[in-house]
Coordinates of C-alpha atoms in Angstrom, one line a residue:
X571 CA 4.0 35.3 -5.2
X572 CA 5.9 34.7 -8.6
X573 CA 4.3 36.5 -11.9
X574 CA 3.7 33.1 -13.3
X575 CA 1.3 32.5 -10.3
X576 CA -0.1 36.6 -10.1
X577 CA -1.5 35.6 -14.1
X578 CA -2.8 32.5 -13.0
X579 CA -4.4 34.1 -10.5
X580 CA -5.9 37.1 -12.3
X581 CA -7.5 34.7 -14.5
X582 CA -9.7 32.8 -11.3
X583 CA -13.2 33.5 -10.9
X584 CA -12.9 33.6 -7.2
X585 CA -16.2 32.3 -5.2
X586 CA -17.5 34.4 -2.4
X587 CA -16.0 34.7 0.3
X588 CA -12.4 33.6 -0.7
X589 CA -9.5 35.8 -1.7
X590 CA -6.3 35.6 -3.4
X591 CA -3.2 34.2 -1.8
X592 CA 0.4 33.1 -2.3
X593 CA -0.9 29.5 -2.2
X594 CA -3.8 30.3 -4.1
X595 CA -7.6 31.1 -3.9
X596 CA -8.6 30.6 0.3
X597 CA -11.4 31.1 2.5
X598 CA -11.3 35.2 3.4
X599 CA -10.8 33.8 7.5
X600 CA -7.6 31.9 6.7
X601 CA -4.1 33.1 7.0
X602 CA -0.9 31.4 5.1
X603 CA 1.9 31.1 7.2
X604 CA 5.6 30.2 7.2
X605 CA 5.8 27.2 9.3
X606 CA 9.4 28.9 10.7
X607 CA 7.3 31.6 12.2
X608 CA 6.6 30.4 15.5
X609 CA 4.8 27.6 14.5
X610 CA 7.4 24.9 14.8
X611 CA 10.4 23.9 16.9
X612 CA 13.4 21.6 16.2
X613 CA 14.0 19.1 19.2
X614 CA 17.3 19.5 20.8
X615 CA 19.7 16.7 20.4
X616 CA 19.4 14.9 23.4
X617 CA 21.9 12.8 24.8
X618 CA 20.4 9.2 25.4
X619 CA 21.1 8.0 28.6
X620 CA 17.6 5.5 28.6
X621 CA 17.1 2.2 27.4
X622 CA 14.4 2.6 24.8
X623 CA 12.9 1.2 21.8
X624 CA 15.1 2.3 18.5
X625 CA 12.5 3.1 15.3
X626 CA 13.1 3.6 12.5
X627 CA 11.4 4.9 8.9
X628 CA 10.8 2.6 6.3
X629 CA 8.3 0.5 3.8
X630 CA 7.1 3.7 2.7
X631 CA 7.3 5.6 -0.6
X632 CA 7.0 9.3 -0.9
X633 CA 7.3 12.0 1.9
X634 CA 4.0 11.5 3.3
X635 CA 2.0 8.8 3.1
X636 CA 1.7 7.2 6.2
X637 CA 1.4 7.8 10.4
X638 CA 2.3 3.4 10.4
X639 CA 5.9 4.8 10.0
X640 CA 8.0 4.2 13.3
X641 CA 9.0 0.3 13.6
X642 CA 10.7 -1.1 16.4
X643 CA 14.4 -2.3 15.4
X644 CA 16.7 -4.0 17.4
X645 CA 20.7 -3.1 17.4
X646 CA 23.5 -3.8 19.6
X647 CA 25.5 -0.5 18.5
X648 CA 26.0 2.0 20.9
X649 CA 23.4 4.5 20.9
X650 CA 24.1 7.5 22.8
X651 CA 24.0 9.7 19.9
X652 CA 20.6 8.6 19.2
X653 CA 17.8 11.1 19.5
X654 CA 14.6 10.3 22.1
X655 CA 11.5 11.2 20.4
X656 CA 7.9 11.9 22.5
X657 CA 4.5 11.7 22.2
X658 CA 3.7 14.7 19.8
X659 CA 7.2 14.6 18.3
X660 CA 7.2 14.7 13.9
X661 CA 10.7 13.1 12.7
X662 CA 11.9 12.2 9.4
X663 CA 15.0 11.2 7.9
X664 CA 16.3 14.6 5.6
X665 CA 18.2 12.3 2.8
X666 CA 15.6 10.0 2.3
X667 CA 12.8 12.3 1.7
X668 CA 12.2 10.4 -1.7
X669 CA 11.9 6.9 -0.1
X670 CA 11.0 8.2 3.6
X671 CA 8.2 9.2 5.3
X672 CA 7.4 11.6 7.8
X673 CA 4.9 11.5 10.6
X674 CA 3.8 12.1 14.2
X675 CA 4.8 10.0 17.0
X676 CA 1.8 8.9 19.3
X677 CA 3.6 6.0 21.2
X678 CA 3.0 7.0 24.8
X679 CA 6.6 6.1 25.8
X680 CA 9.9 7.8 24.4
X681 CA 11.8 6.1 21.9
X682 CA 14.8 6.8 20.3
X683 CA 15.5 7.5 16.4
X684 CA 18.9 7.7 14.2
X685 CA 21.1 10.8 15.4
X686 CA 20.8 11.7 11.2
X687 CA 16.6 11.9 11.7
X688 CA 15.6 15.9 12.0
X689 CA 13.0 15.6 15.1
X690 CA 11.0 18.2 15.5
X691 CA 7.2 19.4 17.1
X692 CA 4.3 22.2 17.0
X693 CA 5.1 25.0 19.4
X694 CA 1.5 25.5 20.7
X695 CA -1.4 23.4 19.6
X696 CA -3.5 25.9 20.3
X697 CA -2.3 27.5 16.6
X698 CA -1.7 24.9 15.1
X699 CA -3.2 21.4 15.4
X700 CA -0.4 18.5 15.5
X701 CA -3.1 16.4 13.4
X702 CA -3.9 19.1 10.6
X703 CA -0.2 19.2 10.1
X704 CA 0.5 15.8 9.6
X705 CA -2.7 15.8 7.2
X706 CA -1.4 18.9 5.4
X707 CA 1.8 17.2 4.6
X708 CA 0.2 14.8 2.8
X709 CA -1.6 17.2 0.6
X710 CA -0.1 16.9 -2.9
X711 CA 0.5 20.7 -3.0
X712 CA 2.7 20.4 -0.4
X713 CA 3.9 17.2 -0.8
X714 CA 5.4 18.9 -4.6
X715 CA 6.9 21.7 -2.9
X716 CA 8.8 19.5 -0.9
X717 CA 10.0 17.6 -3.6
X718 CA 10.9 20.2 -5.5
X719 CA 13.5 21.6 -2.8
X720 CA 14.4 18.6 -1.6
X721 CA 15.5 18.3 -5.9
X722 CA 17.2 21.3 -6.3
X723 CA 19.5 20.5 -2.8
X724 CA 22.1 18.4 -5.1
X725 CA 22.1 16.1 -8.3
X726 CA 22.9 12.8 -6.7
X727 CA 21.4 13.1 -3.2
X728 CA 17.6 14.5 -2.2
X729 CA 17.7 16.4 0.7
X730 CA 15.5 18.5 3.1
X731 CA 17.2 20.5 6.3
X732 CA 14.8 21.1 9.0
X733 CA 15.7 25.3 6.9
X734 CA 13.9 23.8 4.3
X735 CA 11.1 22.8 6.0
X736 CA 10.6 26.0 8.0
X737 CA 10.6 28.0 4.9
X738 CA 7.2 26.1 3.7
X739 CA 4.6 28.6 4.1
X740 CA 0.7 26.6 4.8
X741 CA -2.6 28.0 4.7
X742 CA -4.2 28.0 8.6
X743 CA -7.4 28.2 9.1
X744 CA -9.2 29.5 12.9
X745 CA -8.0 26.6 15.1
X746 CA -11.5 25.1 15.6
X747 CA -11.4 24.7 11.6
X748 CA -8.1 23.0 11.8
X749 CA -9.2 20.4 14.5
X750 CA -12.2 19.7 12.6
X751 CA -10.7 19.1 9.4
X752 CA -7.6 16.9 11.0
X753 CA -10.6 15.1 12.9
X754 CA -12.4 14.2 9.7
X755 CA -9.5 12.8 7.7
X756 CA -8.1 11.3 10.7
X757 CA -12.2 9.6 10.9
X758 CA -11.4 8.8 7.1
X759 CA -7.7 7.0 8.2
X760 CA -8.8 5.1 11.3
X761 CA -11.7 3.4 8.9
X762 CA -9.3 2.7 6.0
X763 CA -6.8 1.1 8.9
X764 CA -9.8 -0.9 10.2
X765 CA -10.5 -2.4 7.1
X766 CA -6.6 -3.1 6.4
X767 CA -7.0 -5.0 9.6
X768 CA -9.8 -6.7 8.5
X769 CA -8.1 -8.1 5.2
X770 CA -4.6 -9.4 7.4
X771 CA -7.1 -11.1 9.4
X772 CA -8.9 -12.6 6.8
X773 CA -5.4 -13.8 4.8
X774 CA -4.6 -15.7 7.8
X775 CA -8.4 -17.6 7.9
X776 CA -7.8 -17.9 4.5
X777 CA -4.0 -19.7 4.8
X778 CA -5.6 -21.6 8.3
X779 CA -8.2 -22.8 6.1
X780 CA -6.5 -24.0 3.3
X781 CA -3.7 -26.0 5.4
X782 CA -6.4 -27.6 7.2
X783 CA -9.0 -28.3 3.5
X784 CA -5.6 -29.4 1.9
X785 CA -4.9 -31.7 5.1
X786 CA -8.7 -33.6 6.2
X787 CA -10.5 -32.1 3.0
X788 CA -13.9 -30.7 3.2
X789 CA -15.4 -32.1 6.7
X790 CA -16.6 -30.3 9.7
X791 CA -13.5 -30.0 12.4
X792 CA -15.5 -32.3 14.7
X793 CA -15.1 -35.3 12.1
X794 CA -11.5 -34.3 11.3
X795 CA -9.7 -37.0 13.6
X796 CA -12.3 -39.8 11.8
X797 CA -10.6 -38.8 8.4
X798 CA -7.8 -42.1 7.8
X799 CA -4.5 -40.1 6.6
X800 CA -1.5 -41.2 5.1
X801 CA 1.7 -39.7 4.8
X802 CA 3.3 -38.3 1.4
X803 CA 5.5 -36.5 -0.3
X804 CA 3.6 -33.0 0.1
X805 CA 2.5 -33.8 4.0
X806 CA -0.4 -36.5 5.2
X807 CA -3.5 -35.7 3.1
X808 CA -6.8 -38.3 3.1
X809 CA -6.0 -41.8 2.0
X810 CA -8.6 -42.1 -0.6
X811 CA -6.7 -39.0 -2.4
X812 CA -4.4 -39.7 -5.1
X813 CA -1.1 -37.4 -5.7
X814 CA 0.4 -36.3 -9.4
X815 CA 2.9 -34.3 -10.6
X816 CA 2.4 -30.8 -11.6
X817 CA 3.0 -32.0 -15.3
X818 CA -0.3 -34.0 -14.8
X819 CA -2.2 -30.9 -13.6
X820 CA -1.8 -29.0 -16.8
X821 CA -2.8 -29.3 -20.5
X822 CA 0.5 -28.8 -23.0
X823 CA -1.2 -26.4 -25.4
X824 CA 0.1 -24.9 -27.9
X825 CA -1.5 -21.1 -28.3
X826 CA 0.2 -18.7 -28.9
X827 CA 0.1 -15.8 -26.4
X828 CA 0.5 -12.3 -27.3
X829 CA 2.7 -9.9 -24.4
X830 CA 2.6 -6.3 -23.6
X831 CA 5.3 -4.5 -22.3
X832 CA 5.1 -2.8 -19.0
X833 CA 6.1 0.8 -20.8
X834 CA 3.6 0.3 -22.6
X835 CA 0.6 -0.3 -20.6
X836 CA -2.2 1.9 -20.8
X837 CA -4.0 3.1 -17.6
X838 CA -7.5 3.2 -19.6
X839 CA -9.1 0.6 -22.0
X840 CA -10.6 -2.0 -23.4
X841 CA -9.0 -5.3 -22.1
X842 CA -7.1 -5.6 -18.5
X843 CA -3.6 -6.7 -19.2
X844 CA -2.3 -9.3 -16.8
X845 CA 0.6 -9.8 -15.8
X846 CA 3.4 -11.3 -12.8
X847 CA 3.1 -8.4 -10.9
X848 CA 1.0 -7.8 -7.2
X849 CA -1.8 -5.8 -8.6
X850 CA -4.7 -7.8 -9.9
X851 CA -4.9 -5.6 -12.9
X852 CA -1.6 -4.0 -14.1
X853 CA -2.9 -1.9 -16.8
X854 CA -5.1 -2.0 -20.3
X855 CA -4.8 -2.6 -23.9
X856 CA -7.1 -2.0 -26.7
X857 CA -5.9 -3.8 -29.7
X858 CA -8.1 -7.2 -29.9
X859 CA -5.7 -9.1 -31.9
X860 CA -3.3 -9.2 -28.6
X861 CA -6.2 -10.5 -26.7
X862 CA -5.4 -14.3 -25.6
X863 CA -8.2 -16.4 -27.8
X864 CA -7.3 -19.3 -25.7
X865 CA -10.0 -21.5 -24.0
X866 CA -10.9 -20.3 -20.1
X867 CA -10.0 -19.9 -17.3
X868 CA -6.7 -20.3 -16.9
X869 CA -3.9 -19.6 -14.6
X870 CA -1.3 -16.9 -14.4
X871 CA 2.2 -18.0 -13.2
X872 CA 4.8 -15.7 -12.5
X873 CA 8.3 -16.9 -13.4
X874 CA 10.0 -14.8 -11.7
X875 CA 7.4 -13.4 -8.5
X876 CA 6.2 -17.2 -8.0
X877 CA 2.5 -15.3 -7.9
X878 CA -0.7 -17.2 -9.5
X879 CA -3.4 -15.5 -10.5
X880 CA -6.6 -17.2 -11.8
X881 CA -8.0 -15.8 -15.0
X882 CA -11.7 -16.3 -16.2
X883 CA -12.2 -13.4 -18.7
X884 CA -10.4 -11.9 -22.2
X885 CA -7.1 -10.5 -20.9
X886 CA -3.9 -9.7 -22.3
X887 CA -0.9 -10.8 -20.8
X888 CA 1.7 -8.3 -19.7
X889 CA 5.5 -8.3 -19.4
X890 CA 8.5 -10.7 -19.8
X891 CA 8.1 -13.9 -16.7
X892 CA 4.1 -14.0 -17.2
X893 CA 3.4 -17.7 -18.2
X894 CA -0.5 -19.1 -18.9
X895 CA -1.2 -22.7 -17.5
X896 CA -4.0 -24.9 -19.1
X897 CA -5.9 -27.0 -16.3
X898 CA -6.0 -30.2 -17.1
X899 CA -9.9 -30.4 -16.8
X900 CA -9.2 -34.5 -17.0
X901 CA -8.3 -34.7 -13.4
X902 CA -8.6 -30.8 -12.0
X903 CA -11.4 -28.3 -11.1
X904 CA -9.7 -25.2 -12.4
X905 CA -10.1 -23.4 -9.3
X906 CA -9.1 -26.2 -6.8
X907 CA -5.4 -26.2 -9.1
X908 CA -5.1 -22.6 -8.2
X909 CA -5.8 -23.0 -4.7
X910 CA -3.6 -26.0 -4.5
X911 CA -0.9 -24.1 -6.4
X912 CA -1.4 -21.4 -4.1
X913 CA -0.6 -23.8 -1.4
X914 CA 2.9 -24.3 -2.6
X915 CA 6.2 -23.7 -0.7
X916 CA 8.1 -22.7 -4.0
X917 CA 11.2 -21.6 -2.5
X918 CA 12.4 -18.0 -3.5
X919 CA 15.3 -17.7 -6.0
X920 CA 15.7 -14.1 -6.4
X921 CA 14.6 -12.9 -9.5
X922 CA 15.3 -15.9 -11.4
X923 CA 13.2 -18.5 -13.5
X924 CA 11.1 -20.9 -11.1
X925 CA 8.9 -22.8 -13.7
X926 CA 11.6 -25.7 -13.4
X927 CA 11.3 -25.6 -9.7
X928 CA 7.3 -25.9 -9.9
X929 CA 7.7 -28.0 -12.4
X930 CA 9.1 -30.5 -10.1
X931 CA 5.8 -29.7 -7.2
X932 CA 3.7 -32.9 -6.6
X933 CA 0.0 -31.7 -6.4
X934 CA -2.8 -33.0 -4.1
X935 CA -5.9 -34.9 -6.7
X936 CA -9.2 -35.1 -4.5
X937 CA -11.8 -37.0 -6.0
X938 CA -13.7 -34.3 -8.1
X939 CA -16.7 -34.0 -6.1
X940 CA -14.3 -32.8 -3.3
X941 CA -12.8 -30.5 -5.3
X942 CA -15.3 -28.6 -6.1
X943 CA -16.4 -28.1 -2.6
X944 CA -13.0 -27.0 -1.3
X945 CA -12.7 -24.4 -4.3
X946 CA -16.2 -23.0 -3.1
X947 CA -15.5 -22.7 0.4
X948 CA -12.0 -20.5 -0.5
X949 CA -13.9 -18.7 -3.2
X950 CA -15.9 -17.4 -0.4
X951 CA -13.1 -16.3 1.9
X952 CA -11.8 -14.6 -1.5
X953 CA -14.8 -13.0 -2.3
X954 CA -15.2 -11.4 1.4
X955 CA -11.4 -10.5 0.5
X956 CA -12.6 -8.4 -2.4
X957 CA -14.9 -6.9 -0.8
X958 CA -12.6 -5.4 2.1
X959 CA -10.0 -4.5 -0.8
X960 CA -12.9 -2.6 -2.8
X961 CA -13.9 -0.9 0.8
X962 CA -10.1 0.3 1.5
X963 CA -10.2 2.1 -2.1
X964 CA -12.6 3.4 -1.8
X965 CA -11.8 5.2 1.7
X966 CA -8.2 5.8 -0.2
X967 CA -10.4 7.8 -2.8
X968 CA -12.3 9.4 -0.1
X969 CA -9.5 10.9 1.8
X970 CA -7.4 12.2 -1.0
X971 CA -10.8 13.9 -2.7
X972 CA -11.2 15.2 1.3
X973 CA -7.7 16.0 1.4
X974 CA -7.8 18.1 -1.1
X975 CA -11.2 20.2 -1.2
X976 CA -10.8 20.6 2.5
X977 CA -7.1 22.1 2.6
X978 CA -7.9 24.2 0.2
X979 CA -11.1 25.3 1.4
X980 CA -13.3 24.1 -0.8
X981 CA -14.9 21.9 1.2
X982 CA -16.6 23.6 4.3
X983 CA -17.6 21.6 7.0
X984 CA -21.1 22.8 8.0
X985 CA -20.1 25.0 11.0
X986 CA -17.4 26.5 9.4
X987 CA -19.3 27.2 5.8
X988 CA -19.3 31.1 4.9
X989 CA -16.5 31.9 7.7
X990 CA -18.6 31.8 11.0

């Protein structure tokens, strides 16, 4: 332990039944333990003489942050060098540890990864439990450690050898405490997945829905070969429905709209700031005078991301690319035009301009009546979206509060509380 850590330590109020360790205050019946001491084993190359399924690490940012890591690729190079990884097996790729990922693999059948991937497993689960590893690699204590090697291993290139690694030293509780704790988080995951689940399915009623609303309008499927279709520019739609131009879909105002730059966006505050970016919410502001006074809703458009977002509350818009639309309230329900601008192929350009390109979209026009309905029924789908979004947050905050009271002993779990 380092005298920087020793004062800290001097100066904790320990509860009862913990003590003082290298990683800190722990439970009296835990141990800390280098992971090289027995604990782990580095796999072997082996020479691939199979034809398996090639996987690869990717999508994921930070060390640890995901099991969803090993995706099926397809090559045609020759790939005797690559190394077979089992059920059981951790891998991860040693120079990509700041844009990697590193998990455990449960496929049933071998696969193979990239002969630069250190692959590697638990010597005996009966010390330590495969899950309460993978878990305790995504603990931020550890998680920092890592990065700090990985840091000091060169000034260009991030690296972690499997050395590294074995070096780490991790506090172990009795095995039964291990399992349950790996169980719990892994309860945690498995519901968070679930819900993920739930919200891909629900996109895809939501896009069925709205080719189907945008194609018969708002009747029952048993009357949608009765509705008289004609053919247009934008795909057969119901004859009694007119089609404009998006310049007939919004109001030309002239309000001038304050911006925030994405440095300097606040994570606490008064007003959301709004901007071209995925999130909902990018950040806050709390100065007034930069809060759009304009009239409401209206609808985001991002120049460059080609996302809309519909906006019915003081906001202030964010960043260069984020452009405010006025619905044209003459001929448009404000949320029908962001569903039917949602329903736009606006083809990708990079990150370039595309408000010429959408300016030149043709826009189904409903009578209003119809509208209305067709805004309801995908308002619903979106506010069942919401809900699933608010539930996988809030099993995100669950985990990382579990995460960290229970892998540092903080939290007990009831048969394990005092030691026992």
């Amino acid at each position: 332990m380092d005298e920087m850590k020793k004062q800290e330590c001097k100066n904790i109020d320990l509860p009862e039944g913990f003590k003082i360790t290298e990683l800190g205050p722990l439970p009296e019946d835990w141990q800390v333990v280098r992971l090289g001491d027995e604990l782990i084993e580095q796999k072997q190359k082996n020479r691939n003489e199979q034809s398996l399924p090639v996987y690869t690490i990717s999508n994921v940012y930070g060390f640890i942050l995901s099991d969803e890591f090993f995706e099926k690729q397809v090559y045609s190079r020759n790939l005797t060098n690559y190394k077979i990884v089992e059920k059981g097996d951790f891998a991860y790729n040693p120079y990509r540890v700041n844009v990697g990922s590193l998990a455990l693999f449960r496929g049933d059948n071998p696969g193979l990864v990239s002969p630069a991937y250190t692959v590697f497993r638990v010597r005996s689960s009966d010390r330590l439990d495969p899950d309460f590893l993978l878990m305790l690699f995504k603990s931020s204590s550890l998680r920092s450690e890592i990065d700090r090697v990985a840091m000091s291993r060169g000034s260009v290139r991030r690296s972690l050898a499997y050395k590294d690694l074995s070096d780490f030293h991790i506090p172990l509780p009795p095995l039964p405490e291990k399992r349950a704790i790996a169980h719990v988080l892994r309860t945690v995951q498995r519901a968070k997945e679930a819900t993920e689940r739930v919200i891909q399915a629900t996109q895809e009623l939501k896009k069925s829905l709205m080719r189907y609303l945008f194609t018969y309008g708002p009747v029952p499927i048993s009357e949608a070969g009765k509705v008289p279709l004609k053919e247009t520019g934008i795909g057969s739609v119901p004859e009694h429905w007119a089609v404009v131009g998006f310049e007939g879909s919004i109001m030309n105002r002239k309000i001038r709209v304050s911006k925030v730059k994405k440095r300097d966006y606040k994570s606490k505050g008064r007003f959301p700031i709004i901007d071209q970016g995925q999130s909902s919410v990018a950040g806050y502001w709390d100065d007034v005078k930069d809060v759009y006074h304009g009239p409401l809703p209206v609808i985001i458009f991002g120049d460059h991301t080609r996302l809309f977002k519909f906006v019915d509350m003081p906001f202030v818009c964010g960043g260069d690319g984020a452009r405010v639309l006025h619905p044209n309230t003459d001929n448009f329900d404000p949320a029908f035009l962001f569903f039917a601008l949602l329903n736009l192929d606006i083809p990708n350009r990079g990150y370039n301009r595309h408000f010429g390109v959408l300016r030149e979209q043709k826009l189904p026009l409903p009578p209003l009546h119809e509208q209305q309905t067709i805004a309801s029924i995908l308002e619903l789908v979106d506010s069942k979206l919401q809900a699933e979004e608010n539930k996988k947050q809030a099993f995100v905050a669950l985990f990382n509060t579990l995460l960290l009271n229970l892998m540092e002993g903080k939290i007990r779990l009831p048969e394990f509380a005092g030691g026992d």
